[in-house]
PDB file of C-alpha atoms in Angstrom:
ATOM      1  CA  MET A   1      -0.206 -13.046 -31.845  1.00 46.00           C
ATOM      2  CA  MET A   2      -3.052 -14.003 -29.587  1.00 48.00           C
ATOM      3  CA  THR A   3      -5.023 -11.300 -27.842  1.00 59.00           C
ATOM      4  CA  GLN A   4      -6.817 -11.913 -24.631  1.00 58.00           C
ATOM      5  CA  LYS A   5     -10.084 -10.266 -23.694  1.00 66.00           C
ATOM      6  CA  GLY A   6     -10.666  -9.401 -20.088  1.00 68.00           C
ATOM      7  CA  LYS A   7     -13.206  -7.827 -17.853  1.00 70.00           C
ATOM      8  CA  VAL A   8     -12.988  -4.391 -16.374  1.00 71.00           C
ATOM      9  CA  VAL A   9     -14.242  -4.193 -12.817  1.00 66.00           C
ATOM     10  CA  ARG A  10     -14.646  -0.976 -10.914  1.00 72.00           C
ATOM     11  CA  VAL A  11     -14.478  -1.133  -7.149  1.00 65.00           C
ATOM     12  CA  THR A  12     -15.063   1.978  -5.098  1.00 69.00           C
ATOM     13  CA  TYR A  13     -14.022   2.403  -1.514  1.00 63.00           C
ATOM     14  CA  SER A  14     -15.472   4.618   1.176  1.00 65.00           C
ATOM     15  CA  GLU A  15     -14.493   5.176   4.792  1.00 64.00           C
ATOM     16  CA  GLU A  16     -18.056   4.250   5.744  1.00 68.00           C
ATOM     17  CA  ASN A  17     -17.586   0.662   4.614  1.00 67.00           C
ATOM     18  CA  SER A  18     -18.394  -2.006   7.143  1.00 76.00           C
ATOM     19  CA  GLN A  19     -15.912  -4.632   8.268  1.00 78.00           C
ATOM     20  CA  GLN A  20     -17.648  -7.153   5.988  1.00 80.00           C
ATOM     21  CA  THR A  21     -17.191  -4.845   3.002  1.00 80.00           C
ATOM     22  CA  ASP A  22     -13.511  -4.375   3.813  1.00 80.00           C
ATOM     23  CA  LEU A  23     -13.068  -8.127   4.149  1.00 84.00           C
ATOM     24  CA  TRP A  24     -14.801  -8.652   0.792  1.00 85.00           C
ATOM     25  CA  MET A  25     -12.497  -6.079  -0.812  1.00 82.00           C
ATOM     26  CA  TYR A  26      -9.348  -7.801   0.469  1.00 83.00           C
ATOM     27  CA  ARG A  27     -10.664 -11.193  -0.681  1.00 87.00           C
ATOM     28  CA  MET A  28     -11.301  -9.740  -4.141  1.00 86.00           C
ATOM     29  CA  MET A  29      -7.770  -8.346  -4.202  1.00 82.00           C
ATOM     30  CA  GLU A  30      -6.501 -11.811  -3.311  1.00 85.00           C
ATOM     31  CA  LYS A  31      -8.491 -13.377  -6.140  1.00 86.00           C
ATOM     32  CA  ILE A  32      -7.136 -10.817  -8.612  1.00 83.00           C
ATOM     33  CA  ILE A  33      -3.565 -11.397  -7.433  1.00 81.00           C
ATOM     34  CA  LEU A  34      -3.906 -15.172  -7.757  1.00 81.00           C
ATOM     35  CA  GLU A  35      -5.842 -15.393 -11.004  1.00 83.00           C
ATOM     36  CA  GLN A  36      -5.299 -12.255 -13.044  1.00 81.00           C
ATOM     37  CA  LEU A  37      -1.834 -10.814 -12.453  1.00 79.00           C
ATOM     38  CA  ASN A  38       0.916 -12.147 -14.664  1.00 84.00           C
ATOM     39  CA  ILE A  39       3.829 -11.382 -12.348  1.00 84.00           C
ATOM     40  CA  ASP A  40       6.788 -13.170 -10.810  1.00 88.00           C
ATOM     41  CA  ALA A  41       5.824 -15.766  -8.195  1.00 88.00           C
ATOM     42  CA  THR A  42       7.920 -14.134  -5.446  1.00 91.00           C
ATOM     43  CA  ILE A  43       6.201 -10.775  -5.985  1.00 88.00           C
ATOM     44  CA  LYS A  44       2.820 -12.501  -6.031  1.00 86.00           C
ATOM     45  CA  ALA A  45       3.666 -14.282  -2.759  1.00 88.00           C
ATOM     46  CA  ASP A  46       4.686 -10.986  -1.138  1.00 89.00           C
ATOM     47  CA  LEU A  47       1.433  -9.319  -2.236  1.00 85.00           C
ATOM     48  CA  LEU A  48      -0.594 -12.222  -0.861  1.00 85.00           C
ATOM     49  CA  ARG A  49       1.317 -12.162   2.440  1.00 90.00           C
ATOM     50  CA  THR A  50       0.633  -8.424   2.813  1.00 89.00           C
ATOM     51  CA  ASN A  51      -3.028  -8.918   1.960  1.00 85.00           C
ATOM     52  CA  GLN A  52      -3.358 -11.750   4.497  1.00 87.00           C
ATOM     53  CA  SER A  53      -1.866  -9.596   7.257  1.00 90.00           C
ATOM     54  CA  ARG A  54      -4.452  -6.900   6.453  1.00 85.00           C
ATOM     55  CA  ILE A  55      -7.236  -9.472   6.654  1.00 85.00           C
ATOM     56  CA  LYS A  56      -5.943 -10.762  10.015  1.00 89.00           C
ATOM     57  CA  ARG A  57      -5.792  -7.196  11.401  1.00 87.00           C
ATOM     58  CA  LEU A  58      -9.309  -6.529  10.154  1.00 82.00           C
ATOM     59  CA  ILE A  59     -10.692  -9.689  11.747  1.00 85.00           C
ATOM     60  CA  SER A  60      -8.902  -9.034  15.049  1.00 88.00           C
ATOM     61  CA  GLY A  61     -10.403  -5.535  15.173  1.00 79.00           C
ATOM     62  CA  GLY A  62      -7.291  -3.471  14.467  1.00 62.00           C
ATOM     63  CA  ASP A  63      -7.112  -0.955  11.638  1.00 55.00           C
TER      64      ASP A  63
END
């Protein structure tokens, strides 16, 4: 049995975050989804699609 070591990253969120911070957070979520989650490809695609719609709303100025 092979064990895999990973990193633990703590990300905190506050309502005072700027748009750039929010965008960074969603990009980090995207990176985690793509590189770290060992889940079915259709679930991964759905998570990425949801994340992209959040990014588009953020960029367009909607919450």
